[in-house]
């Protein structure tokens, strides 16, 4: 058993655990709100604390481009910069860089690309991706991996896997920030065979945790669920397991059922801004005229500020008026929703009734869509 992670109870494959970081202990399974530019859009760090978030994700690529990791390091590191005392996971920048197809070139040493901020030519290598994350001082740094497109041929995926393994070794040789954990990334597209092969390689390296990358990138949800259900139980049991960029609430529950411990996704925050608000029975679209004179809260049982204090009618008005407060209240609610379903999932695991909980919640979600 590693000293930074402990599984406290299991319910079939689902796990309830404890992840110890340099900035506090995190109960798993856990959902990490995405703070791309050192802010979970529209929320203050105080808002996140009130919501009960214990770990957030920040993007290496965005912060390296603007304001620059040296500047953040000079201001005391990312925690002090954004006044966030709890844990932070940084991605490696790989996903953002590889998403810029056409504007980047890959070679064995790294990737050359153009900054989305000023168009300048930039380069990211396994060494520089780890150096940036060390400068930011995140609690968990992700290895720099090659993310092939979701529709890539098996030969292309295999080459990306092999390069990801070579890059993973280089990432582990780079210096980490004090107490910083490092996670490796398993690629392999939607092929169970390729996933198993790559998992065996990455699990053989001395990473503190393992992630499944390259999923929820356009493949049908049932395909993703099948891959996760097969592969997650094969990840080393004594290390935390992270499913990157997933997903809808029902995808998170499916991931937990497969034995995943950590999740992140822009869905709660991005959807909030678009008027898509999560409730146990699926979601409601606040743009719908039926909510204009609705005196009820978004959801009676939700403990968030938006639900405790305001009506659907008021939120509908704020949304239609594009008032700044709408974005904050909607994000508060959607993040609370995600944190709550994962917290309730953990409780259900501890009490040995996770399968029933997941089935009930998923049926509710799907009926509402
Ligand atoms: Zn709410």
PDB file of C-alpha atoms in Angstrom, residues 61-316:
ATOM      1  CA  UNK A  61      -0.801  24.959 -21.190  1.00  0.00           C
ATOM      2  CA  UNK A  62      -3.041  27.947 -20.485  1.00  0.00           C
ATOM      3  CA  UNK A  63      -1.040  29.108 -17.462  1.00  0.00           C
ATOM      4  CA  UNK A  64       2.303  28.702 -19.254  1.00  0.00           C
ATOM      5  CA  UNK A  65       1.007  30.857 -22.131  1.00  0.00           C
ATOM      6  CA  UNK A  66      -0.573  33.446 -19.822  1.00  0.00           C
ATOM      7  CA  UNK A  67       0.542  34.788 -17.375  1.00  0.00           C
ATOM      8  CA  UNK A  68       3.541  32.416 -17.502  1.00  0.00           C
ATOM      9  CA  UNK A  69       4.662  29.884 -14.910  1.00  0.00           C
ATOM     10  CA  UNK A  70       7.730  31.957 -13.933  1.00  0.00           C
ATOM     11  CA  UNK A  71       5.463  34.832 -12.955  1.00  0.00           C
ATOM     12  CA  UNK A  72       3.217  32.503 -10.909  1.00  0.00           C
ATOM     13  CA  UNK A  73       6.274  30.943  -9.248  1.00  0.00           C
ATOM     14  CA  UNK A  74       7.509  34.457  -8.423  1.00  0.00           C
ATOM     15  CA  UNK A  75       4.190  35.182  -6.706  1.00  0.00           C
ATOM     16  CA  UNK A  76       4.595  32.117  -4.497  1.00  0.00           C
ATOM     17  CA  UNK A  77       3.210  29.345  -6.706  1.00  0.00           C
ATOM     18  CA  UNK A  78      -0.268  28.507  -7.961  1.00  0.00           C
ATOM     19  CA  UNK A  79      -1.877  27.930  -4.529  1.00  0.00           C
ATOM     20  CA  UNK A  80      -0.878  31.376  -3.269  1.00  0.00           C
ATOM     21  CA  UNK A  81      -1.532  32.995  -6.669  1.00  0.00           C
ATOM     22  CA  UNK A  82      -5.205  31.942  -6.672  1.00  0.00           C
ATOM     23  CA  UNK A  83      -5.529  31.886  -2.866  1.00  0.00           C
ATOM     24  CA  UNK A  84      -6.567  28.246  -2.882  1.00  0.00           C
ATOM     25  CA  UNK A  85      -5.310  26.312   0.148  1.00  0.00           C
ATOM     26  CA  UNK A  86      -6.450  22.805  -0.865  1.00  0.00           C
ATOM     27  CA  UNK A  87      -5.119  20.428  -3.518  1.00  0.00           C
ATOM     28  CA  UNK A  88      -4.474  21.179  -7.198  1.00  0.00           C
ATOM     29  CA  UNK A  89      -3.902  18.750 -10.056  1.00  0.00           C
ATOM     30  CA  UNK A  90      -2.300  20.168 -13.188  1.00  0.00           C
ATOM     31  CA  UNK A  91      -2.660  18.503 -16.551  1.00  0.00           C
ATOM     32  CA  UNK A  92       0.460  18.255 -18.710  1.00  0.00           C
ATOM     33  CA  UNK A  93      -0.648  20.579 -21.498  1.00  0.00           C
ATOM     34  CA  UNK A  94      -0.570  17.648 -23.915  1.00  0.00           C
ATOM     35  CA  UNK A  95      -4.284  17.521 -24.567  1.00  0.00           C
ATOM     36  CA  UNK A  96      -4.520  21.244 -25.428  1.00  0.00           C
ATOM     37  CA  UNK A  97      -1.441  21.130 -27.647  1.00  0.00           C
ATOM     38  CA  UNK A  98      -2.569  18.014 -29.505  1.00  0.00           C
ATOM     39  CA  UNK A  99      -6.068  19.438 -29.951  1.00  0.00           C
ATOM     40  CA  UNK A 100      -4.546  22.169 -32.153  1.00  0.00           C
ATOM     41  CA  UNK A 101      -4.330  19.932 -35.201  1.00  0.00           C
ATOM     42  CA  UNK A 102      -2.681  21.557 -38.202  1.00  0.00           C
ATOM     43  CA  UNK A 103      -0.886  24.143 -36.122  1.00  0.00           C
ATOM     44  CA  UNK A 104       1.566  21.812 -34.417  1.00  0.00           C
ATOM     45  CA  UNK A 105       4.370  19.424 -35.285  1.00  0.00           C
ATOM     46  CA  UNK A 106       5.361  16.400 -33.229  1.00  0.00           C
ATOM     47  CA  UNK A 107       8.820  14.910 -33.066  1.00  0.00           C
ATOM     48  CA  UNK A 108      10.434  12.436 -30.707  1.00  0.00           C
ATOM     49  CA  UNK A 109      11.646  15.183 -28.401  1.00  0.00           C
ATOM     50  CA  UNK A 110       8.360  17.080 -28.040  1.00  0.00           C
ATOM     51  CA  UNK A 111       5.755  19.264 -29.738  1.00  0.00           C
ATOM     52  CA  UNK A 112       6.089  22.659 -31.457  1.00  0.00           C
ATOM     53  CA  UNK A 113       2.910  24.705 -31.600  1.00  0.00           C
ATOM     54  CA  UNK A 114       1.567  28.223 -31.743  1.00  0.00           C
ATOM     55  CA  UNK A 115       0.323  30.070 -28.681  1.00  0.00           C
ATOM     56  CA  UNK A 116      -3.419  30.756 -28.758  1.00  0.00           C
ATOM     57  CA  UNK A 117      -2.666  34.038 -26.948  1.00  0.00           C
ATOM     58  CA  UNK A 118      -0.239  35.742 -29.331  1.00  0.00           C
ATOM     59  CA  UNK A 119       0.489  33.243 -32.114  1.00  0.00           C
ATOM     60  CA  UNK A 120       4.138  32.897 -31.047  1.00  0.00           C
ATOM     61  CA  UNK A 121       5.920  29.602 -31.677  1.00  0.00           C
ATOM     62  CA  UNK A 122       6.176  27.543 -28.495  1.00  0.00           C
ATOM     63  CA  UNK A 123       7.564  24.164 -27.585  1.00  0.00           C
ATOM     64  CA  UNK A 124       6.528  21.607 -24.986  1.00  0.00           C
ATOM     65  CA  UNK A 125       8.591  18.525 -24.138  1.00  0.00           C
ATOM     66  CA  UNK A 126       8.216  15.954 -21.357  1.00  0.00           C
ATOM     67  CA  UNK A 127      10.923  17.834 -19.445  1.00  0.00           C
ATOM     68  CA  UNK A 128       9.414  21.304 -19.893  1.00  0.00           C
ATOM     69  CA  UNK A 129       5.877  20.099 -19.103  1.00  0.00           C
ATOM     70  CA  UNK A 130       7.146  18.691 -15.786  1.00  0.00           C
ATOM     71  CA  UNK A 131       9.278  21.804 -15.118  1.00  0.00           C
ATOM     72  CA  UNK A 132       6.232  24.065 -15.626  1.00  0.00           C
ATOM     73  CA  UNK A 133       4.133  21.917 -13.283  1.00  0.00           C
ATOM     74  CA  UNK A 134       6.961  21.959 -10.712  1.00  0.00           C
ATOM     75  CA  UNK A 135       7.132  25.772 -10.989  1.00  0.00           C
ATOM     76  CA  UNK A 136       3.361  26.023 -10.517  1.00  0.00           C
ATOM     77  CA  UNK A 137       3.758  23.777  -7.455  1.00  0.00           C
ATOM     78  CA  UNK A 138       0.712  21.610  -8.073  1.00  0.00           C
ATOM     79  CA  UNK A 139       0.059  18.641  -5.781  1.00  0.00           C
ATOM     80  CA  UNK A 140      -0.373  16.220  -8.665  1.00  0.00           C
ATOM     81  CA  UNK A 141       1.492  16.601 -11.961  1.00  0.00           C
ATOM     82  CA  UNK A 142       0.431  14.668 -15.035  1.00  0.00           C
ATOM     83  CA  UNK A 143       2.950  13.041 -17.370  1.00  0.00           C
ATOM     84  CA  UNK A 144       3.191  14.582 -20.852  1.00  0.00           C
ATOM     85  CA  UNK A 145       1.534  12.172 -23.267  1.00  0.00           C
ATOM     86  CA  UNK A 146       0.668  12.023 -26.939  1.00  0.00           C
ATOM     87  CA  UNK A 147      -3.104  12.112 -27.459  1.00  0.00           C
ATOM     88  CA  UNK A 148      -4.049  10.718 -30.883  1.00  0.00           C
ATOM     89  CA  UNK A 149      -7.406  11.771 -32.398  1.00  0.00           C
ATOM     90  CA  UNK A 150     -10.369   9.598 -31.379  1.00  0.00           C
ATOM     91  CA  UNK A 151     -10.820   8.313 -34.942  1.00  0.00           C
ATOM     92  CA  UNK A 152      -7.116   7.451 -35.470  1.00  0.00           C
ATOM     93  CA  UNK A 153      -6.100   4.126 -37.055  1.00  0.00           C
ATOM     94  CA  UNK A 154      -4.750   1.422 -34.685  1.00  0.00           C
ATOM     95  CA  UNK A 155      -1.243   1.924 -36.140  1.00  0.00           C
ATOM     96  CA  UNK A 156      -1.352   5.630 -35.251  1.00  0.00           C
ATOM     97  CA  UNK A 157      -2.653   4.862 -31.752  1.00  0.00           C
ATOM     98  CA  UNK A 158       0.083   2.260 -31.245  1.00  0.00           C
ATOM     99  CA  UNK A 159       2.788   4.737 -32.232  1.00  0.00           C
ATOM    100  CA  UNK A 160       1.312   7.323 -29.843  1.00  0.00           C
ATOM    101  CA  UNK A 161       1.257   4.738 -27.039  1.00  0.00           C
ATOM    102  CA  UNK A 162       4.898   3.835 -27.595  1.00  0.00           C
ATOM    103  CA  UNK A 163       5.943   7.462 -27.617  1.00  0.00           C
ATOM    104  CA  UNK A 164       3.837   8.142 -24.516  1.00  0.00           C
ATOM    105  CA  UNK A 165       5.754   5.369 -22.715  1.00  0.00           C
ATOM    106  CA  UNK A 166       9.131   6.822 -23.724  1.00  0.00           C
ATOM    107  CA  UNK A 167       7.947  10.278 -22.672  1.00  0.00           C
ATOM    108  CA  UNK A 168       6.617   8.862 -19.382  1.00  0.00           C
ATOM    109  CA  UNK A 169      10.125   7.645 -18.462  1.00  0.00           C
ATOM    110  CA  UNK A 170      11.527  11.100 -19.248  1.00  0.00           C
ATOM    111  CA  UNK A 171       8.798  12.727 -17.106  1.00  0.00           C
ATOM    112  CA  UNK A 172       9.784  10.558 -14.145  1.00  0.00           C
ATOM    113  CA  UNK A 173      13.432  11.618 -14.496  1.00  0.00           C
ATOM    114  CA  UNK A 174      12.465  15.306 -14.275  1.00  0.00           C
ATOM    115  CA  UNK A 175      12.494  17.046 -10.905  1.00  0.00           C
ATOM    116  CA  UNK A 176       9.181  17.379  -9.071  1.00  0.00           C
ATOM    117  CA  UNK A 177       8.055  20.114  -6.656  1.00  0.00           C
ATOM    118  CA  UNK A 178       8.348  19.145  -2.946  1.00  0.00           C
ATOM    119  CA  UNK A 179       5.630  16.606  -2.137  1.00  0.00           C
ATOM    120  CA  UNK A 180       4.328  16.630  -5.718  1.00  0.00           C
ATOM    121  CA  UNK A 181       2.772  13.349  -6.859  1.00  0.00           C
ATOM    122  CA  UNK A 182       3.105  12.248 -10.480  1.00  0.00           C
ATOM    123  CA  UNK A 183       0.514  10.352 -12.494  1.00  0.00           C
ATOM    124  CA  UNK A 184       1.111   8.419 -15.705  1.00  0.00           C
ATOM    125  CA  UNK A 185      -1.377   8.311 -18.576  1.00  0.00           C
ATOM    126  CA  UNK A 186      -2.646   5.160 -20.290  1.00  0.00           C
ATOM    127  CA  UNK A 187      -3.648   5.639 -23.933  1.00  0.00           C
ATOM    128  CA  UNK A 188      -4.951   3.078 -26.436  1.00  0.00           C
ATOM    129  CA  UNK A 189      -8.099   4.598 -27.918  1.00  0.00           C
ATOM    130  CA  UNK A 190     -11.195   2.443 -27.651  1.00  0.00           C
ATOM    131  CA  UNK A 191      -9.354  -0.847 -28.193  1.00  0.00           C
ATOM    132  CA  UNK A 192      -9.368  -3.028 -25.060  1.00  0.00           C
ATOM    133  CA  UNK A 193      -6.351  -4.895 -26.432  1.00  0.00           C
ATOM    134  CA  UNK A 194      -4.277  -1.720 -26.925  1.00  0.00           C
ATOM    135  CA  UNK A 195      -5.411  -0.348 -23.568  1.00  0.00           C
ATOM    136  CA  UNK A 196      -4.301  -3.528 -21.787  1.00  0.00           C
ATOM    137  CA  UNK A 197      -0.935  -3.450 -23.534  1.00  0.00           C
ATOM    138  CA  UNK A 198      -0.286   0.180 -22.678  1.00  0.00           C
ATOM    139  CA  UNK A 199      -1.562  -0.230 -19.132  1.00  0.00           C
ATOM    140  CA  UNK A 200       1.014  -2.981 -18.528  1.00  0.00           C
ATOM    141  CA  UNK A 201       3.803  -0.615 -19.610  1.00  0.00           C
ATOM    142  CA  UNK A 202       2.696   2.481 -17.670  1.00  0.00           C
ATOM    143  CA  UNK A 203       1.792   0.475 -14.540  1.00  0.00           C
ATOM    144  CA  UNK A 204       5.358  -0.868 -14.560  1.00  0.00           C
ATOM    145  CA  UNK A 205       6.741   2.658 -14.026  1.00  0.00           C
ATOM    146  CA  UNK A 206       6.992   4.352 -10.633  1.00  0.00           C
ATOM    147  CA  UNK A 207       4.035   6.725 -10.982  1.00  0.00           C
ATOM    148  CA  UNK A 208       2.022   7.628  -7.862  1.00  0.00           C
ATOM    149  CA  UNK A 209      -1.244   7.211  -9.746  1.00  0.00           C
ATOM    150  CA  UNK A 210      -2.542   6.225 -13.162  1.00  0.00           C
ATOM    151  CA  UNK A 211      -4.935   7.948 -15.512  1.00  0.00           C
ATOM    152  CA  UNK A 212      -6.966   6.835 -18.499  1.00  0.00           C
ATOM    153  CA  UNK A 213      -6.526   9.493 -21.202  1.00  0.00           C
ATOM    154  CA  UNK A 214      -8.017   9.840 -24.653  1.00  0.00           C
ATOM    155  CA  UNK A 215     -11.579   8.928 -23.672  1.00  0.00           C
ATOM    156  CA  UNK A 216     -14.752  11.026 -23.954  1.00  0.00           C
ATOM    157  CA  UNK A 217     -13.246  12.591 -27.079  1.00  0.00           C
ATOM    158  CA  UNK A 218     -16.172  11.904 -29.394  1.00  0.00           C
ATOM    159  CA  UNK A 219     -16.777   8.155 -29.113  1.00  0.00           C
ATOM    160  CA  UNK A 220     -20.316   7.030 -28.093  1.00  0.00           C
ATOM    161  CA  UNK A 221     -20.789   6.898 -24.284  1.00  0.00           C
ATOM    162  CA  UNK A 222     -21.491   3.148 -24.324  1.00  0.00           C
ATOM    163  CA  UNK A 223     -18.152   2.516 -26.064  1.00  0.00           C
ATOM    164  CA  UNK A 224     -16.352   4.589 -23.445  1.00  0.00           C
ATOM    165  CA  UNK A 225     -18.205   2.800 -20.634  1.00  0.00           C
ATOM    166  CA  UNK A 226     -17.168  -0.589 -22.048  1.00  0.00           C
ATOM    167  CA  UNK A 227     -13.492   0.431 -22.221  1.00  0.00           C
ATOM    168  CA  UNK A 228     -13.525   1.824 -18.689  1.00  0.00           C
ATOM    169  CA  UNK A 229     -15.385  -1.213 -17.303  1.00  0.00           C
ATOM    170  CA  UNK A 230     -12.728  -3.515 -18.785  1.00  0.00           C
ATOM    171  CA  UNK A 231      -9.622  -1.484 -18.116  1.00  0.00           C
ATOM    172  CA  UNK A 232     -10.167   0.313 -14.773  1.00  0.00           C
ATOM    173  CA  UNK A 233     -10.194  -2.907 -12.686  1.00  0.00           C
ATOM    174  CA  UNK A 234      -6.814  -3.799 -14.240  1.00  0.00           C
ATOM    175  CA  UNK A 235      -5.151  -0.590 -13.002  1.00  0.00           C
ATOM    176  CA  UNK A 236      -2.941  -1.184  -9.932  1.00  0.00           C
ATOM    177  CA  UNK A 237      -5.293  -1.433  -6.929  1.00  0.00           C
ATOM    178  CA  UNK A 238      -2.929   0.368  -4.537  1.00  0.00           C
ATOM    179  CA  UNK A 239      -2.688   3.558  -6.593  1.00  0.00           C
ATOM    180  CA  UNK A 240      -5.326   6.226  -7.363  1.00  0.00           C
ATOM    181  CA  UNK A 241      -7.095   5.899 -10.727  1.00  0.00           C
ATOM    182  CA  UNK A 242      -8.110   8.965 -12.686  1.00  0.00           C
ATOM    183  CA  UNK A 243     -10.458   9.092 -15.688  1.00  0.00           C
ATOM    184  CA  UNK A 244      -9.495  12.275 -17.536  1.00  0.00           C
ATOM    185  CA  UNK A 245     -12.129  14.664 -18.884  1.00  0.00           C
ATOM    186  CA  UNK A 246     -15.189  12.526 -18.031  1.00  0.00           C
ATOM    187  CA  UNK A 247     -17.973  13.409 -18.153  1.00  0.00           C
ATOM    188  CA  UNK A 248     -21.763  13.499 -17.820  1.00  0.00           C
ATOM    189  CA  UNK A 249     -23.051  12.616 -14.316  1.00  0.00           C
ATOM    190  CA  UNK A 250     -24.033   9.119 -15.494  1.00  0.00           C
ATOM    191  CA  UNK A 251     -20.529   8.654 -16.979  1.00  0.00           C
ATOM    192  CA  UNK A 252     -19.007   9.553 -13.620  1.00  0.00           C
ATOM    193  CA  UNK A 253     -21.212   6.969 -11.879  1.00  0.00           C
ATOM    194  CA  UNK A 254     -20.247   4.351 -14.485  1.00  0.00           C
ATOM    195  CA  UNK A 255     -16.585   5.211 -13.873  1.00  0.00           C
ATOM    196  CA  UNK A 256     -16.973   4.852 -10.112  1.00  0.00           C
ATOM    197  CA  UNK A 257     -18.667   1.481 -10.677  1.00  0.00           C
ATOM    198  CA  UNK A 258     -15.601   0.384 -12.667  1.00  0.00           C
ATOM    199  CA  UNK A 259     -13.236   1.412  -9.858  1.00  0.00           C
ATOM    200  CA  UNK A 260     -12.189   4.942 -10.905  1.00  0.00           C
ATOM    201  CA  UNK A 261     -11.299   7.313  -8.051  1.00  0.00           C
ATOM    202  CA  UNK A 262     -10.876  10.734  -9.707  1.00  0.00           C
ATOM    203  CA  UNK A 263     -12.734  12.717 -12.367  1.00  0.00           C
ATOM    204  CA  UNK A 264     -12.645  16.137 -13.982  1.00  0.00           C
ATOM    205  CA  UNK A 265     -14.828  17.712 -16.627  1.00  0.00           C
ATOM    206  CA  UNK A 266     -15.771  21.180 -17.873  1.00  0.00           C
ATOM    207  CA  UNK A 267     -19.388  20.026 -18.212  1.00  0.00           C
ATOM    208  CA  UNK A 268     -20.814  21.447 -14.939  1.00  0.00           C
ATOM    209  CA  UNK A 269     -19.138  24.842 -15.416  1.00  0.00           C
ATOM    210  CA  UNK A 270     -19.522  25.179 -19.204  1.00  0.00           C
ATOM    211  CA  UNK A 271     -23.113  23.933 -19.229  1.00  0.00           C
ATOM    212  CA  UNK A 272     -24.009  26.331 -16.421  1.00  0.00           C
ATOM    213  CA  UNK A 273     -22.990  29.266 -18.569  1.00  0.00           C
ATOM    214  CA  UNK A 274     -25.116  27.916 -21.453  1.00  0.00           C
ATOM    215  CA  UNK A 275     -28.245  27.650 -19.299  1.00  0.00           C
ATOM    216  CA  UNK A 276     -28.033  23.883 -18.755  1.00  0.00           C
ATOM    217  CA  UNK A 277     -28.581  23.219 -15.053  1.00  0.00           C
ATOM    218  CA  UNK A 278     -28.307  19.745 -13.549  1.00  0.00           C
ATOM    219  CA  UNK A 279     -31.073  18.342 -11.362  1.00  0.00           C
ATOM    220  CA  UNK A 280     -31.494  14.718 -10.217  1.00  0.00           C
ATOM    221  CA  UNK A 281     -33.997  14.090 -13.028  1.00  0.00           C
ATOM    222  CA  UNK A 282     -31.584  15.023 -15.824  1.00  0.00           C
ATOM    223  CA  UNK A 283     -31.357  18.759 -16.363  1.00  0.00           C
ATOM    224  CA  UNK A 284     -33.406  21.856 -16.981  1.00  0.00           C
ATOM    225  CA  UNK A 285     -32.717  24.498 -19.586  1.00  0.00           C
ATOM    226  CA  UNK A 286     -33.199  27.846 -17.883  1.00  0.00           C
ATOM    227  CA  UNK A 287     -33.691  29.475 -21.315  1.00  0.00           C
ATOM    228  CA  UNK A 288     -37.075  27.736 -21.558  1.00  0.00           C
ATOM    229  CA  UNK A 289     -39.919  30.258 -21.201  1.00  0.00           C
ATOM    230  CA  UNK A 290     -41.717  27.993 -18.715  1.00  0.00           C
ATOM    231  CA  UNK A 291     -39.249  29.019 -15.987  1.00  0.00           C
ATOM    232  CA  UNK A 292     -39.874  32.766 -16.303  1.00  0.00           C
ATOM    233  CA  UNK A 293     -42.638  32.775 -13.672  1.00  0.00           C
ATOM    234  CA  UNK A 294     -41.578  29.641 -11.764  1.00  0.00           C
ATOM    235  CA  UNK A 295     -41.316  30.483  -8.037  1.00  0.00           C
ATOM    236  CA  UNK A 296     -39.594  27.193  -7.105  1.00  0.00           C
ATOM    237  CA  UNK A 297     -35.861  26.791  -6.528  1.00  0.00           C
ATOM    238  CA  UNK A 298     -33.857  24.875  -9.162  1.00  0.00           C
ATOM    239  CA  UNK A 299     -33.976  21.887  -6.831  1.00  0.00           C
ATOM    240  CA  UNK A 300     -35.589  21.806  -3.375  1.00  0.00           C
ATOM    241  CA  UNK A 301     -33.005  19.465  -1.828  1.00  0.00           C
ATOM    242  CA  UNK A 302     -29.895  21.242  -3.165  1.00  0.00           C
ATOM    243  CA  UNK A 303     -27.960  23.033  -0.404  1.00  0.00           C
ATOM    244  CA  UNK A 304     -26.291  25.551  -2.747  1.00  0.00           C
ATOM    245  CA  UNK A 305     -26.727  29.311  -2.505  1.00  0.00           C
ATOM    246  CA  UNK A 306     -28.638  29.497  -5.811  1.00  0.00           C
ATOM    247  CA  UNK A 307     -31.237  26.982  -4.584  1.00  0.00           C
ATOM    248  CA  UNK A 308     -31.449  28.112  -0.959  1.00  0.00           C
ATOM    249  CA  UNK A 309     -32.032  31.729  -1.853  1.00  0.00           C
ATOM    250  CA  UNK A 310     -33.372  32.215  -5.387  1.00  0.00           C
ATOM    251  CA  UNK A 311     -36.213  31.059  -7.634  1.00  0.00           C
ATOM    252  CA  UNK A 312     -36.083  29.626 -11.143  1.00  0.00           C
ATOM    253  CA  UNK A 313     -37.933  32.783 -12.210  1.00  0.00           C
ATOM    254  CA  UNK A 314     -35.127  34.999 -10.895  1.00  0.00           C
ATOM    255  CA  UNK A 315     -32.394  32.833 -12.468  1.00  0.00           C
ATOM    256  CA  UNK A 316     -34.326  32.878 -15.754  1.00  0.00           C
TER     257      UNK A 316
END
